[in-house]
CSV table of C-alpha atoms and ligand atoms in Angstrom, one decimal:
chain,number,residue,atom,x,y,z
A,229,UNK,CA,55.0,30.8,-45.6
A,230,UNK,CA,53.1,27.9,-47.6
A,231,UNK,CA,49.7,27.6,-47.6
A,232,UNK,CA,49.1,25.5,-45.2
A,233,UNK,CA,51.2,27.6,-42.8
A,234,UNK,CA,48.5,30.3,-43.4
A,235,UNK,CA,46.0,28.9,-43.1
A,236,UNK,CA,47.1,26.9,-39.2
A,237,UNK,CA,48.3,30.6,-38.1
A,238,UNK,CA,44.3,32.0,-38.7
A,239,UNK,CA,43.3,29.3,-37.2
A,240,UNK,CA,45.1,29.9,-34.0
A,241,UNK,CA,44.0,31.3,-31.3
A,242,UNK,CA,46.5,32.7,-28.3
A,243,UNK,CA,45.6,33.2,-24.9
A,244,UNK,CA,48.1,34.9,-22.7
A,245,UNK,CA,48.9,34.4,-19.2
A,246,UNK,CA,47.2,30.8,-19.7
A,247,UNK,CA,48.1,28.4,-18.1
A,248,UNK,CA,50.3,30.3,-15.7
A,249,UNK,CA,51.9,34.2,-15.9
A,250,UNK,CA,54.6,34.9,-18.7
A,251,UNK,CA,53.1,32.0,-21.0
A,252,UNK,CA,51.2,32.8,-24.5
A,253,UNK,CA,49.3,29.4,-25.0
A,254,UNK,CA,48.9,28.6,-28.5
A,255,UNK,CA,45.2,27.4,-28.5
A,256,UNK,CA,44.6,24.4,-31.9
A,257,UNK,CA,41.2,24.3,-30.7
A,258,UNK,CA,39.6,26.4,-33.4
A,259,UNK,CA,41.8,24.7,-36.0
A,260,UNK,CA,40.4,21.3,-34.8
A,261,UNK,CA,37.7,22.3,-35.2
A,262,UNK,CA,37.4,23.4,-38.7
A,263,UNK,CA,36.5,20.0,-40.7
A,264,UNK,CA,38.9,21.4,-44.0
A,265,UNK,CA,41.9,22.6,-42.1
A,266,UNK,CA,41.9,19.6,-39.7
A,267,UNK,CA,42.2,17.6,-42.7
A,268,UNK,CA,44.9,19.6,-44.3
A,269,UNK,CA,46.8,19.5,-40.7
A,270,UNK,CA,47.0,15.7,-40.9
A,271,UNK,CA,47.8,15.5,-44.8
A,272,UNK,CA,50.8,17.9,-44.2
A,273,UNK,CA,51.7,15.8,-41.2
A,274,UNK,CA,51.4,12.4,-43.0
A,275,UNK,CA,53.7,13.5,-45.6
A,276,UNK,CA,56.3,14.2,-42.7
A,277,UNK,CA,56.6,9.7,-42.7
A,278,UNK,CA,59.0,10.1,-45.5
A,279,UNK,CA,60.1,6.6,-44.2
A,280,UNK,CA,58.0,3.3,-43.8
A,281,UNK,CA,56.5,4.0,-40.0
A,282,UNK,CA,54.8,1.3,-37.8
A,283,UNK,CA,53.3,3.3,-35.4
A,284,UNK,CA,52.5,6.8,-34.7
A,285,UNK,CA,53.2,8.2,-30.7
A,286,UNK,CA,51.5,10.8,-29.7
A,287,UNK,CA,51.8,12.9,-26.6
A,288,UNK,CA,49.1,13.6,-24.0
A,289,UNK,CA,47.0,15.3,-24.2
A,290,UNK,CA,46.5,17.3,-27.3
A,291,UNK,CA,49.0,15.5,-29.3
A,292,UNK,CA,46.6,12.1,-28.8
A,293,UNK,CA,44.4,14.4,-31.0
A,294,UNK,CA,46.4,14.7,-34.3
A,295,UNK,CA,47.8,11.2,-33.8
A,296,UNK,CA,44.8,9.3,-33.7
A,297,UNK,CA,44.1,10.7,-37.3
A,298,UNK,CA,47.5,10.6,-38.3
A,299,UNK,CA,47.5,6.8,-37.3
A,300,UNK,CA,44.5,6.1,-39.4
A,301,UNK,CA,45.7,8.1,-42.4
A,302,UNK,CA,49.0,6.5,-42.3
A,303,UNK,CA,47.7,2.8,-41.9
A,304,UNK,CA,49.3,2.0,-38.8
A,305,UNK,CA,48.9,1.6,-35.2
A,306,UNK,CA,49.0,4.1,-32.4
A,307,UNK,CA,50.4,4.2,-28.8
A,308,UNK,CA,50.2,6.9,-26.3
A,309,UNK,CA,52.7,9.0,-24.6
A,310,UNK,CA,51.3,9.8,-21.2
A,311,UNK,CA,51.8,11.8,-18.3
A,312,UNK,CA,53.1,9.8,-15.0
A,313,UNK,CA,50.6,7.3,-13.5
A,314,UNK,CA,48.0,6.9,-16.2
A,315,UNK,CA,49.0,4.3,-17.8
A,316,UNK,CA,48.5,0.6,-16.6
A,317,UNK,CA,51.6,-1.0,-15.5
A,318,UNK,CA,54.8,-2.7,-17.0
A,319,UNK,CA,55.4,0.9,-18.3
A,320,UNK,CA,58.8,3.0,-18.3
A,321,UNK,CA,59.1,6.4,-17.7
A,322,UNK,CA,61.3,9.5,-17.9
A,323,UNK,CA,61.5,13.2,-16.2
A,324,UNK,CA,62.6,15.9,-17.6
A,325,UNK,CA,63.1,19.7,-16.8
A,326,UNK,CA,60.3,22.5,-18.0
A,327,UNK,CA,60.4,26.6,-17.7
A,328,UNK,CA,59.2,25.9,-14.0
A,329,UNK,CA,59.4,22.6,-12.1
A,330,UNK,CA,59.7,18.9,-14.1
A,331,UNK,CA,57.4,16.5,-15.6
A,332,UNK,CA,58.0,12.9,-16.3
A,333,UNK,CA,56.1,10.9,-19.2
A,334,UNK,CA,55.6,7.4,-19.3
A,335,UNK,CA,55.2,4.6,-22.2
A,336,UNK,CA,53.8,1.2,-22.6
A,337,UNK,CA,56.5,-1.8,-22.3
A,338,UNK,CA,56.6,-3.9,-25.0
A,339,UNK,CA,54.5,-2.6,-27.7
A,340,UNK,CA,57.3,-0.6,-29.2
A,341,UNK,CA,60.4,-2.5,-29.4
A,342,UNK,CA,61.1,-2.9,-33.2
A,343,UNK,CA,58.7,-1.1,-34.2
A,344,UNK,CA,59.4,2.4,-36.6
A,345,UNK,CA,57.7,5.0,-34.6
A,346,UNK,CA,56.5,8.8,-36.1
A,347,UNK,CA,56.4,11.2,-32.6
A,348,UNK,CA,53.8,13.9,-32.9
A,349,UNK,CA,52.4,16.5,-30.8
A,350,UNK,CA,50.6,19.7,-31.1
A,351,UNK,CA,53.4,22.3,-30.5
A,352,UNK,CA,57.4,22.4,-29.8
A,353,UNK,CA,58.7,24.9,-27.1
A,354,UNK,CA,61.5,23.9,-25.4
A,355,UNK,CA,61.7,20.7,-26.4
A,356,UNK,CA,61.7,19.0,-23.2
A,357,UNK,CA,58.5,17.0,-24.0
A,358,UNK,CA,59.7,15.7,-27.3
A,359,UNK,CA,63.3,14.7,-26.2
A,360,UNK,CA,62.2,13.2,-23.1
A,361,UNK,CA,59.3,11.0,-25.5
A,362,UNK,CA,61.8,10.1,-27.9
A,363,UNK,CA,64.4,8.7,-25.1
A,364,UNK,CA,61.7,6.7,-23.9
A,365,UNK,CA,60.5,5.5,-27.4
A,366,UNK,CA,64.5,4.5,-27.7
A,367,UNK,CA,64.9,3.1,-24.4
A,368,UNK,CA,61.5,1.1,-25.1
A,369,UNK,CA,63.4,-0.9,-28.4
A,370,UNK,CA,61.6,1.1,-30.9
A,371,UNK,CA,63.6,3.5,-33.6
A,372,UNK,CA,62.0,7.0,-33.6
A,373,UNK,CA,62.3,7.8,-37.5
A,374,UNK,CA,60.1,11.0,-37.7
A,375,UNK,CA,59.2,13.7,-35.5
A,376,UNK,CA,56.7,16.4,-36.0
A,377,UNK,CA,54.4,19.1,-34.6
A,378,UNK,CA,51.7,21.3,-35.8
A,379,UNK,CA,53.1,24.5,-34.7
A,380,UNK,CA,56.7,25.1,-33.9
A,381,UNK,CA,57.7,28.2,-31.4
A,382,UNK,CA,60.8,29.0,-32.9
A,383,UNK,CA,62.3,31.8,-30.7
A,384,UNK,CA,62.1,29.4,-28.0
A,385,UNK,CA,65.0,27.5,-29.8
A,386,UNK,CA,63.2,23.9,-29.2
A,387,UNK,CA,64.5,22.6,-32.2
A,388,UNK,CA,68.1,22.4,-30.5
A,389,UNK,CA,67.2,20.2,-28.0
A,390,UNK,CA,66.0,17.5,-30.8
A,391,UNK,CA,69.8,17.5,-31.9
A,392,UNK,CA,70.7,13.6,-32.5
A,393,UNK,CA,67.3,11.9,-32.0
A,394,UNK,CA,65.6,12.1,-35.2
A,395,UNK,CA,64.3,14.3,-38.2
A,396,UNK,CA,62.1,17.1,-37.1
A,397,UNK,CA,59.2,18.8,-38.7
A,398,UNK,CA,56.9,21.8,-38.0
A,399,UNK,CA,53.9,22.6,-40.3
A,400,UNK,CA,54.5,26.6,-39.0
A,401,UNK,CA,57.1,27.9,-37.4
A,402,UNK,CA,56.4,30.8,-35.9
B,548,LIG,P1,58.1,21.8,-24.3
B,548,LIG,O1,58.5,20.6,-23.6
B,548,LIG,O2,58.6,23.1,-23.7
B,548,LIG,O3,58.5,21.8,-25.8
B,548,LIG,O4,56.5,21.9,-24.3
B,548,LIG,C1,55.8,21.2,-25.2
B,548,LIG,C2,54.5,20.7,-24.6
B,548,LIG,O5,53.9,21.7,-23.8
B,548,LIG,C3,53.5,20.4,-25.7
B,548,LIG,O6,52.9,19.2,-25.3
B,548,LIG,C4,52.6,21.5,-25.8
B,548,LIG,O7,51.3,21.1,-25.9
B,548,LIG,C5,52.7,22.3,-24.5
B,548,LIG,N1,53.1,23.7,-24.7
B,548,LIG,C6,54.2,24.4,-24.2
B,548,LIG,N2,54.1,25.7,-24.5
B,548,LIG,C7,53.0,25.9,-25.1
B,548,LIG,C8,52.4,27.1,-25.7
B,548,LIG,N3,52.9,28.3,-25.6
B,548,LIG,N4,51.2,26.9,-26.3
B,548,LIG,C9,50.6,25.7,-26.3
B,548,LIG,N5,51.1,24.6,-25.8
B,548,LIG,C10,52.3,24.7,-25.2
């Protein structure tokens, strides 16, 4: 594990049963929260735009943490990724299945056609979140080049799901 693996898995905290029964939530609050690590966290991810990138996407809610950095560390602009009906209109959107029930996120139209586009968010289960962001991104005329995460949970096999969209990173894979 490299170093900066080590030092995001301390920094973790989990919380089981949270937010429903069966689920161990991977809490990045205390890693947010420490100035050093925090830093280290967007380093490692900026080095995952081994490509020129436009704009960084991030997905609601904790991924619009990381991404704001990430875009301002990176040089480039930012759009959100957001969860059905909170984004103003012309937007697009796309549902997808979860563990339990379905979700839908929603993008800005306009902003992203032709643009390169790095897709970041906290952490990869299933993959359902990032697949269904990425579609959008595509459908939305921009060209996803990058994908990555802080924390990957690997035994949930999420990385599958990514198959064909675009390179994928985790800073831990746990
Ligand atoms: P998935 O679509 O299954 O890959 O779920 C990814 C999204 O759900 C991300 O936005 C995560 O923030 C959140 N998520 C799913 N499972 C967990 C977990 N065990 N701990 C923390 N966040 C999670």
């Amino acid at each position: 594990m490299s170093d900066l693996a080590e030092r995001i898995a301390g920094l973790l905290r989990d919380v089981p049963d949270f937010p429903q029964p069966g689920i161990l939530f991977k809490d990045i609050t205390p890693l947010l929260a420490d100035a050093e690590a925090f830093d280290a966290v967007i380093h490692g991810l900026a080095a995952f735009a081994d490509v020129p990138v436009d704009i960084v996407a991030g997905i609601e809610a904790r991924g619009f943490l990381v991404a704001g950095a990430l875009a301002r560390q990176l040089g480039c602009g930012l759009v959100p990724v957001r969860k059905a009906g909170k984004l103003p209109p012309p937007t697009i959107s796309r549902s997808y299945d979860l563990e339990y029930g379905s979700a839908t996120v929603e993008v800005p139209v306009g902003i992203l056609s032709g643009r390169r586009v790095l897709l970041v968010d906290d952490v990869l289960a299933t993959g359902g979140t990032l697949r269904a962001a990425a579609e959008l991104i595509a459908e939305a005329g921009g060209t996803v080049v990058g994908m990555g995460v802080i924390v990957e949970l690997g035994f949930l096999g999420g990385r599958a799901a990514l198959d064909g969209l675009a390179p994928f990173e985790a800073l831990l894979t746990l």
